[in-house]
Amino acid sequence: MTTLRGNRAIAIWRWGIAVAVYLVAVFHRTSLGVAGLQASSRFGISPSQLSIFILLQLGIYAGMQIPTGILVDRYGPRRLLVVAACTMGVAQSLFAVADSYPLALAARAVLGLGDALTFVSVLRFAAGQFSPNRYPVVVSLTGTLGQIGNVVATLPLTALLHSAGWTPTFLSAGLLSLISGAAVYLLLPRSPKLQHQPREAAVLLGSLRGVGRRVNTAWSLAGTRVGFWVHFGSMSTSLTFAVLWGVPFMVEGQRMSRNAASTVLLLSVLVAILVGPPIGYLTGRHPVTRVPLAIGTSLVTVLGWYAVLAGFSGPIPYWLLLALVLVTTTGGPVSSIGFALARDYNGPAIVGTATGVVNVAGFVASIVACLSLGWTLDLLGSQTLGSYRLAFAVAVTVQALGLAQMVRWWLLARRGLLRALEAGQSVPVPIVRHRWDLGAGDRVGS
């Protein structure tokens, strides 16, 4: 018993060091949420040009998820976390001293590259340190602890930008990444114990054809596809609001002060921190609730935004806007359900690849939402409340489309699992047939 507890304490300690890199990465990722207006002024750019920051940062992040999964399966999370931290530190330092729009874009692109290596590496590390029934809780806690970086990127960052200025603020942020990378290098073991990886996986990793086979293997599994659409359909509006367009909407459209807008973001982050662990606990203990919870959260978010945007001609009442933002925020923690699905349905040799496939989804959705919002504002030629209302309606439609795909693939996956059960095969999550399941000709159970 003492040995088990000691091993668990060591695993938690090591995981905490890895999470520190992710915490700083989240700070970097969301820093433009309160610095967007300053960036517009500093570089003299339009709303669509401001969106390009997110296109590059999150686009590179999304595009690197599958390669990151493959790299972490091959080289291990420790190496990738060190590279990630150093890359982000250099990128944020470059962003701090950038005095032109192209140089700032290059800095955010490099930042996205470092950010891309972080989360999947932390989850791969956790997959080898914790048992399957604890893994959903650990994933949720990882996201929750990462939100501390989001907290720092709200009111504290606003205050620091006001008092210290642009360059000292972002130079300090770059230094934080370098410190976290040094901690991983010095404190994590060189060869942390990961789950056994079959020898044939190493052969697959040696060629581009093998890479394609790994991705196809992960994508062919029902759990990976459902996880992809859960991630896509849960987090796009939440991330769009947090990383770029929330403060401009509240300041320019709603005529709120910057401190008040930053407070709304801070409260939303605190809600994400509070709801993350219970969601992880619930879905870990009761896996059958995972996709229905994601569907319900996305449905309430989409309908809530459409109703509020269509129901008011003037500024949205503060209490109602705050309530809507807080509900929207739950999409972030709920999106982690996608990683649990990927882990359950993929073997240890490709779980990193599958996690990368899933992680692409929400960021692709967020990129499309951010860009569509910026382009709509440019087409309308103004940043009035009416323009923001229409632009946000366009952005929320991205989540609505993801929700439709989530429901579709969940029903298809259930049909496949039910057929497997009827054939006497084992499935990761026991389920029972309901009348609304696909395959109406089959016998309906309870």
Coordinates of N, CA, C and O in Angstrom, one line a residue, residues 166-311:
W166 N 3.7 47.1 -23.3 CA 3.6 45.9 -24.2 C 4.9 45.1 -24.1 O 4.8 43.9 -23.8
T167 N 6.0 45.7 -24.3 CA 7.3 44.9 -24.4 C 7.7 44.2 -23.1 O 7.9 43.0 -23.1
P168 N 7.7 44.9 -22.0 CA 8.0 44.2 -20.7 C 7.1 43.1 -20.4 O 7.5 42.0 -19.9
T169 N 5.8 43.3 -20.7 CA 4.8 42.3 -20.4 C 5.0 41.0 -21.1 O 5.1 39.9 -20.6
F170 N 5.2 41.1 -22.4 CA 5.4 39.9 -23.2 C 6.8 39.3 -23.1 O 7.0 38.1 -23.3
L171 N 7.8 40.1 -22.8 CA 9.1 39.5 -22.5 C 9.0 38.7 -21.2 O 9.6 37.6 -21.1
S172 N 8.3 39.1 -20.2 CA 8.1 38.4 -19.0 C 7.4 37.0 -19.3 O 7.7 36.0 -18.7
A173 N 6.4 37.1 -20.2 CA 5.7 35.9 -20.5 C 6.7 34.9 -21.2 O 6.6 33.7 -20.9
G174 N 7.5 35.4 -22.1 CA 8.5 34.5 -22.7 C 9.4 33.8 -21.7 O 9.8 32.6 -21.8
L175 N 9.8 34.6 -20.7 CA 10.7 34.1 -19.7 C 10.0 32.9 -18.9 O 10.7 31.9 -18.5
L176 N 8.7 33.1 -18.6 CA 8.0 32.0 -17.9 C 8.1 30.7 -18.7 O 8.2 29.6 -18.1
S177 N 8.0 30.7 -20.0 CA 8.1 29.5 -20.8 C 9.4 28.8 -20.6 O 9.5 27.6 -20.5
L178 N 10.5 29.7 -20.7 CA 11.8 29.1 -20.6 C 12.0 28.5 -19.2 O 12.7 27.4 -19.1
I179 N 11.5 29.1 -18.2 CA 11.6 28.5 -16.8 C 10.9 27.2 -16.7 O 11.4 26.2 -16.2
S180 N 9.7 27.1 -17.3 CA 8.9 25.8 -17.3 C 9.6 24.7 -18.0 O 9.7 23.6 -17.6
G181 N 10.3 25.1 -19.2 CA 11.0 24.1 -19.9 C 12.2 23.6 -19.2 O 12.6 22.4 -19.2
A182 N 12.9 24.5 -18.4 CA 14.0 24.1 -17.6 C 13.6 23.1 -16.5 O 14.3 22.2 -16.2
A183 N 12.4 23.4 -16.0 CA 11.9 22.5 -14.9 C 11.7 21.1 -15.4 O 12.0 20.1 -14.8
V184 N 11.1 21.0 -16.6 CA 10.9 19.7 -17.3 C 12.2 19.0 -17.5 O 12.4 17.8 -17.2
Y185 N 13.2 19.7 -18.0 CA 14.5 19.1 -18.4 C 15.2 18.6 -17.1 O 15.8 17.5 -17.1
L186 N 15.1 19.4 -16.1 CA 15.9 19.0 -14.8 C 15.1 18.1 -13.9 O 15.8 17.3 -13.2
L187 N 13.8 18.1 -13.9 CA 13.1 17.3 -12.9 C 12.4 16.1 -13.4 O 12.1 15.2 -12.6
L188 N 12.0 16.0 -14.7 CA 11.4 14.8 -15.2 C 12.5 13.8 -15.6 O 13.5 14.2 -16.1
P189 N 12.2 12.5 -15.4 CA 13.2 11.5 -15.8 C 13.4 11.5 -17.3 O 12.4 11.8 -18.0
R190 N 14.5 11.1 -17.7 CA 14.8 11.0 -19.2 C 14.0 10.0 -19.9 O 13.6 10.2 -21.1
S191 N 13.6 8.9 -19.2 CA 12.8 7.9 -19.9 C 11.6 7.5 -19.0 O 11.6 6.5 -18.3
P192 N 10.6 8.4 -18.9 CA 9.5 8.1 -18.1 C 8.7 6.9 -18.6 O 8.7 6.6 -19.8
K193 N 8.2 6.1 -17.6 CA 7.5 4.9 -18.0 C 6.2 5.2 -18.7 O 5.3 5.8 -18.2
L194 N 6.1 4.7 -19.9 CA 4.9 4.9 -20.7 C 4.4 3.5 -21.0 O 5.0 2.5 -20.7
Q195 N 3.1 3.5 -21.4 CA 2.5 2.2 -21.7 C 3.3 1.5 -22.8 O 3.9 2.1 -23.6
H196 N 3.2 0.1 -22.7 CA 4.0 -0.7 -23.7 C 3.6 -0.3 -25.1 O 2.4 -0.2 -25.4
Q197 N 4.6 -0.2 -26.0 CA 4.3 0.1 -27.4 C 4.8 -1.1 -28.2 O 6.0 -1.4 -28.2
P198 N 4.0 -1.7 -28.9 CA 4.4 -2.9 -29.7 C 5.5 -2.5 -30.7 O 5.6 -1.4 -31.2
R199 N 6.3 -3.6 -31.0 CA 7.5 -3.3 -31.8 C 7.1 -2.9 -33.2 O 7.7 -2.1 -33.9
E200 N 5.9 -3.4 -33.7 CA 5.5 -3.1 -35.1 C 5.2 -1.6 -35.2 O 5.2 -1.0 -36.3
A201 N 4.8 -0.9 -34.1 CA 4.5 0.5 -34.1 C 5.8 1.3 -34.5 O 5.7 2.3 -35.2
A202 N 6.9 0.9 -34.0 CA 8.2 1.5 -34.4 C 8.5 1.4 -35.9 O 9.0 2.4 -36.5
V203 N 8.1 0.3 -36.5 CA 8.3 0.2 -37.9 C 7.4 1.1 -38.7 O 7.8 1.8 -39.6
L204 N 6.1 1.3 -38.2 CA 5.2 2.2 -38.8 C 5.7 3.6 -38.8 O 5.5 4.4 -39.7
L205 N 6.3 4.0 -37.7 CA 6.8 5.3 -37.5 C 8.0 5.7 -38.5 O 8.3 6.8 -38.6
G206 N 8.5 4.7 -39.1 CA 9.7 5.0 -39.9 C 9.5 5.5 -41.3 O 10.4 5.7 -42.0
S207 N 8.2 5.6 -41.7 CA 8.0 6.0 -43.1 C 6.7 6.8 -43.1 O 5.8 6.8 -42.2
L208 N 6.6 7.7 -44.2 CA 5.4 8.5 -44.4 C 4.2 7.6 -44.6 O 3.1 7.9 -44.1
R209 N 4.4 6.4 -45.2 CA 3.3 5.5 -45.4 C 2.8 5.0 -44.0 O 1.6 4.9 -43.8
G210 N 3.7 4.8 -43.1 CA 3.4 4.3 -41.8 C 2.6 5.4 -41.1 O 1.7 5.1 -40.3
V211 N 3.0 6.7 -41.3 CA 2.3 7.8 -40.6 C 0.8 7.8 -41.1 O -0.1 7.9 -40.3
G212 N 0.6 7.6 -42.4 CA -0.7 7.6 -42.9 C -1.5 6.4 -42.4 O -2.7 6.6 -42.1
R213 N -0.9 5.3 -42.3 CA -1.6 4.1 -41.7 C -2.0 4.3 -40.3 O -3.1 3.9 -39.9
R214 N -1.1 5.0 -39.5 CA -1.5 5.3 -38.1 C -2.7 6.2 -38.0 O -3.6 6.0 -37.2
V215 N -2.7 7.2 -38.8 CA -3.8 8.2 -38.8 C -5.1 7.5 -39.3 O -6.1 7.6 -38.7
N216 N -5.0 6.7 -40.4 CA -6.1 6.0 -40.9 C -6.7 5.0 -39.9 O -7.9 4.8 -39.7
T217 N -5.7 4.3 -39.2 CA -6.2 3.4 -38.2 C -6.9 4.1 -37.1 O -8.0 3.6 -36.6
A218 N -6.4 5.2 -36.6 CA -7.1 6.0 -35.5 C -8.4 6.5 -36.0 O -9.5 6.4 -35.3
W219 N -8.5 7.0 -37.2 CA -9.7 7.7 -37.8 C -10.8 6.6 -38.1 O -11.9 7.0 -38.1
S220 N -10.4 5.4 -38.4 CA -11.3 4.4 -38.8 C -12.1 3.9 -37.6 O -13.2 3.3 -37.7
L221 N -11.7 4.2 -36.4 CA -12.4 3.7 -35.2 C -13.5 4.7 -34.8 O -13.3 5.9 -34.8
A222 N -14.6 4.1 -34.3 CA -15.8 5.0 -34.0 C -15.5 6.0 -32.9 O -15.9 7.1 -33.0
G223 N -14.7 5.6 -31.9 CA -14.5 6.5 -30.8 C -13.7 7.7 -31.2 O -13.9 8.8 -30.7
T224 N -12.8 7.5 -32.1 CA -12.0 8.7 -32.6 C -12.8 9.7 -33.3 O -12.7 10.9 -33.1
R225 N -13.7 9.2 -34.2 CA -14.6 10.1 -35.0 C -15.6 10.8 -34.1 O -15.8 12.0 -34.2
V226 N -16.2 10.1 -33.1 CA -17.1 10.8 -32.2 C -16.3 11.8 -31.4 O -16.8 12.9 -31.2
G227 N -15.1 11.4 -30.9 CA -14.3 12.3 -30.1 C -13.9 13.6 -30.9 O -13.9 14.7 -30.4
F228 N -13.6 13.4 -32.2 CA -13.3 14.5 -33.1 C -14.5 15.5 -33.1 O -14.3 16.7 -32.9
W229 N -15.7 15.0 -33.3 CA -16.8 15.9 -33.4 C -17.3 16.5 -32.1 O -17.9 17.6 -32.0
V230 N -17.1 15.7 -31.0 CA -17.3 16.3 -29.7 C -16.4 17.5 -29.4 O -16.9 18.5 -29.0
H231 N -15.1 17.4 -29.8 CA -14.2 18.5 -29.6 C -14.6 19.6 -30.5 O -14.6 20.8 -30.1
F232 N -14.9 19.3 -31.8 CA -15.3 20.4 -32.7 C -16.5 21.1 -32.3 O -16.6 22.3 -32.3
G233 N -17.5 20.4 -31.9 CA -18.8 20.9 -31.6 C -19.0 21.5 -30.2 O -20.0 22.1 -29.9
S234 N -18.0 21.4 -29.3 CA -18.1 21.9 -27.9 C -17.4 23.2 -27.7 O -17.9 24.0 -26.9
M235 N -16.3 23.4 -28.3 CA -15.4 24.5 -27.8 C -15.3 25.7 -28.7 O -14.7 26.7 -28.3
S236 N -15.8 25.7 -29.9 CA -15.5 26.8 -30.9 C -15.9 28.1 -30.4 O -15.2 29.1 -30.4
T237 N -17.2 28.3 -30.0 CA -17.7 29.6 -29.5 C -16.9 30.0 -28.3 O -16.6 31.2 -28.1
S238 N -16.7 29.1 -27.3 CA -16.0 29.4 -26.1 C -14.6 30.0 -26.4 O -14.2 31.0 -25.9
L239 N -13.9 29.3 -27.3 CA -12.5 29.7 -27.6 C -12.5 31.0 -28.4 O -11.6 31.9 -28.2
T240 N -13.4 31.1 -29.3 CA -13.5 32.4 -30.1 C -13.7 33.6 -29.2 O -13.1 34.6 -29.4
F241 N -14.6 33.4 -28.2 CA -14.8 34.5 -27.3 C -13.6 34.8 -26.4 O -13.3 36.0 -26.2
A242 N -12.9 33.8 -26.0 CA -11.9 33.9 -25.0 C -10.6 34.4 -25.6 O -9.9 35.3 -25.1
V243 N -10.2 33.9 -26.8 CA -8.9 34.2 -27.3 C -8.8 35.5 -28.2 O -7.7 36.0 -28.4
L244 N -10.0 36.0 -28.6 CA -9.9 37.2 -29.5 C -11.1 38.1 -29.4 O -10.9 39.3 -29.2
W245 N -12.3 37.6 -29.6 CA -13.4 38.5 -29.9 C -14.3 38.9 -28.7 O -15.1 39.7 -28.9
G246 N -14.1 38.3 -27.6 CA -14.9 38.6 -26.4 C -14.8 40.1 -26.0 O -15.8 40.8 -25.8
V247 N -13.5 40.5 -25.7 CA -13.3 41.9 -25.2 C -13.7 42.9 -26.3 O -14.4 43.9 -26.0
P248 N -13.3 42.8 -27.6 CA -13.8 43.8 -28.6 C -15.3 43.9 -28.6 O -15.9 45.0 -28.7
F249 N -16.0 42.7 -28.6 CA -17.4 42.7 -28.6 C -18.0 43.5 -27.4 O -18.9 44.3 -27.5
M250 N -17.5 43.2 -26.2 CA -18.0 43.9 -25.0 C -17.6 45.3 -24.9 O -18.4 46.1 -24.5
V251 N -16.4 45.7 -25.4 CA -16.0 47.1 -25.3 C -16.6 47.9 -26.4 O -17.1 49.0 -26.2
E252 N -16.4 47.5 -27.7 CA -16.9 48.3 -28.8 C -18.4 48.1 -29.0 O -19.0 49.1 -29.4
G253 N -18.9 46.9 -28.8 CA -20.3 46.7 -29.1 C -21.2 47.0 -27.9 O -22.2 47.7 -28.0
Q254 N -20.9 46.4 -26.8 CA -21.7 46.6 -25.6 C -21.4 47.8 -24.8 O -22.1 48.1 -23.8
R255 N -20.3 48.5 -25.1 CA -19.9 49.8 -24.5 C -19.5 49.5 -23.0 O -19.8 50.4 -22.2
M256 N -18.9 48.4 -22.7 CA -18.4 48.1 -21.4 C -17.0 48.6 -21.3 O -16.3 48.8 -22.3
S257 N -16.5 48.9 -20.0 CA -15.1 49.2 -19.8 C -14.2 48.0 -20.0 O -14.7 46.9 -20.0
R258 N -13.0 48.3 -20.3 CA -12.0 47.1 -20.5 C -11.9 46.3 -19.2 O -11.8 45.1 -19.3
N259 N -11.9 46.9 -18.0 CA -11.9 46.2 -16.8 C -13.1 45.3 -16.6 O -13.0 44.2 -16.2
A260 N -14.3 45.9 -17.0 CA -15.5 45.1 -16.8 C -15.5 43.9 -17.8 O -15.9 42.8 -17.4
A261 N -15.0 44.1 -19.0 CA -14.9 43.0 -20.0 C -13.9 42.0 -19.5 O -14.2 40.8 -19.6
S262 N -12.8 42.4 -19.0 CA -11.8 41.5 -18.5 C -12.4 40.7 -17.3 O -12.0 39.5 -17.1
T263 N -13.2 41.3 -16.5 CA -13.8 40.6 -15.4 C -14.7 39.5 -15.9 O -14.8 38.4 -15.3
V264 N -15.5 39.8 -16.9 CA -16.3 38.7 -17.5 C -15.5 37.5 -18.0 O -15.8 36.4 -17.7
L265 N -14.4 37.8 -18.6 CA -13.5 36.7 -19.0 C -12.9 36.0 -17.8 O -12.8 34.7 -17.8
L266 N -12.6 36.7 -16.8 CA -12.0 36.1 -15.6 C -13.1 35.2 -14.9 O -12.8 34.0 -14.6
L267 N -14.3 35.6 -14.8 CA -15.4 34.8 -14.2 C -15.6 33.6 -15.1 O -15.9 32.5 -14.5
S268 N -15.5 33.7 -16.4 CA -15.7 32.6 -17.2 C -14.6 31.5 -17.0 O -14.9 30.3 -17.0
V269 N -13.4 32.0 -16.9 CA -12.3 31.1 -16.6 C -12.5 30.4 -15.3 O -12.3 29.1 -15.1
L270 N -12.9 31.1 -14.3 CA -13.2 30.5 -12.9 C -14.3 29.4 -13.0 O -14.2 28.4 -12.4
V271 N -15.3 29.7 -13.8 CA -16.3 28.7 -14.0 C -15.8 27.4 -14.7 O -16.1 26.3 -14.3
A272 N -14.9 27.6 -15.7 CA -14.3 26.5 -16.3 C -13.5 25.6 -15.3 O -13.5 24.4 -15.4
I273 N -12.8 26.3 -14.4 CA -12.0 25.7 -13.4 C -12.9 24.9 -12.5 O -12.6 23.7 -12.1
L274 N -14.0 25.4 -12.1 CA -14.9 24.8 -11.2 C -15.6 23.6 -11.8 O -15.8 22.6 -11.1
V275 N -16.1 23.7 -13.0 CA -16.9 22.6 -13.6 C -16.0 21.5 -14.2 O -16.5 20.4 -14.4
G276 N -14.7 21.8 -14.5 CA -13.9 20.8 -15.1 C -13.8 19.5 -14.3 O -14.1 18.4 -14.9
P277 N -13.3 19.5 -13.1 CA -13.2 18.3 -12.3 C -14.5 17.5 -12.2 O -14.5 16.2 -12.3
P278 N -15.6 18.1 -11.8 CA -16.9 17.3 -11.8 C -17.2 16.6 -13.1 O -17.7 15.5 -13.1
I279 N -17.0 17.3 -14.2 CA -17.2 16.7 -15.5 C -16.3 15.5 -15.7 O -16.8 14.4 -16.2
G280 N -15.1 15.6 -15.4 CA -14.1 14.5 -15.5 C -14.6 13.4 -14.6 O -14.5 12.2 -15.0
Y281 N -15.0 13.7 -13.3 CA -15.4 12.6 -12.4 C -16.6 11.9 -12.9 O -16.7 10.7 -12.9
L282 N -17.6 12.7 -13.4 CA -18.9 12.1 -13.8 C -18.7 11.2 -15.0 O -19.2 10.1 -15.1
T283 N -17.9 11.7 -16.0 CA -17.7 10.9 -17.2 C -16.8 9.8 -17.0 O -16.8 8.8 -17.8
G284 N -15.9 9.9 -16.0 CA -15.0 8.7 -15.7 C -15.8 7.6 -15.0 O -15.6 6.4 -15.3
R285 N -16.7 8.0 -14.1 CA -17.5 7.0 -13.4 C -18.7 6.4 -14.2 O -19.1 5.3 -14.1
H286 N -19.2 7.3 -15.1 CA -20.4 6.9 -15.9 C -20.1 7.3 -17.4 O -20.6 8.3 -17.9
P287 N -19.3 6.5 -18.1 CA -18.9 6.8 -19.4 C -20.1 7.0 -20.4 O -19.9 7.7 -21.4
V288 N -21.2 6.4 -20.1 CA -22.3 6.5 -21.0 C -22.9 7.9 -21.1 O -23.6 8.3 -22.0
T289 N -22.5 8.7 -20.1 CA -23.0 10.1 -20.1 C -22.2 11.0 -21.0 O -22.5 12.2 -21.1
R290 N -21.1 10.6 -21.5 CA -20.1 11.5 -22.1 C -20.7 12.2 -23.3 O -20.7 13.5 -23.3
V291 N -21.1 11.5 -24.3 CA -21.6 12.2 -25.5 C -22.9 12.9 -25.3 O -23.1 14.1 -25.7
P292 N -23.9 12.4 -24.6 CA -25.1 13.1 -24.3 C -24.8 14.5 -23.5 O -25.4 15.5 -23.8
L293 N -23.8 14.5 -22.6 CA -23.5 15.7 -22.0 C -22.9 16.7 -22.9 O -23.2 17.9 -22.9
A294 N -22.1 16.3 -23.9 CA -21.5 17.2 -24.9 C -22.6 17.7 -25.8 O -22.6 18.9 -26.1
I295 N -23.5 16.9 -26.2 CA -24.6 17.3 -27.1 C -25.5 18.3 -26.3 O -25.8 19.4 -26.9
G296 N -25.8 18.0 -25.1 CA -26.7 19.0 -24.3 C -26.0 20.3 -24.1 O -26.7 21.4 -24.3
T297 N -24.8 20.3 -23.8 CA -24.0 21.6 -23.6 C -24.0 22.4 -24.8 O -24.2 23.6 -24.8
S298 N -23.7 21.8 -26.0 CA -23.6 22.5 -27.2 C -24.9 23.0 -27.7 O -25.0 24.1 -28.2
L299 N -26.0 22.2 -27.4 CA -27.3 22.7 -27.8 C -27.8 23.9 -27.1 O -28.3 24.9 -27.6
V300 N -27.5 23.9 -25.7 CA -27.9 25.0 -24.9 C -27.1 26.3 -25.4 O -27.6 27.4 -25.4
T301 N -25.8 26.1 -25.6 CA -25.0 27.2 -26.1 C -25.5 27.8 -27.4 O -25.6 29.0 -27.5
V302 N -25.7 27.0 -28.4 CA -26.1 27.5 -29.7 C -27.5 28.2 -29.6 O -27.6 29.3 -30.1
L303 N -28.4 27.5 -29.0 CA -29.8 28.1 -28.9 C -29.7 29.4 -28.0 O -30.4 30.4 -28.3
G304 N -28.9 29.4 -27.0 CA -28.8 30.6 -26.1 C -28.3 31.8 -26.9 O -28.8 32.9 -26.8
W305 N -27.2 31.6 -27.7 CA -26.6 32.7 -28.4 C -27.6 33.2 -29.5 O -27.8 34.4 -29.7
Y306 N -28.2 32.3 -30.2 CA -29.2 32.7 -31.2 C -30.3 33.5 -30.6 O -30.8 34.5 -31.1
A307 N -30.9 33.0 -29.5 CA -32.0 33.7 -28.8 C -31.6 35.1 -28.3 O -32.3 36.1 -28.5
V308 N -30.4 35.2 -27.7 CA -30.0 36.5 -27.2 C -29.7 37.5 -28.3 O -30.0 38.7 -28.3
L309 N -29.0 37.0 -29.3 CA -28.6 37.9 -30.4 C -29.8 38.4 -31.2 O -29.8 39.5 -31.7
A310 N -30.8 37.6 -31.3 CA -32.0 38.0 -32.0 C -33.0 38.7 -31.2 O -33.9 39.4 -31.7
G311 N -32.9 38.6 -29.9 CA -34.0 39.1 -29.0 C -33.8 40.5 -28.5 O -34.7 41.1 -27.8

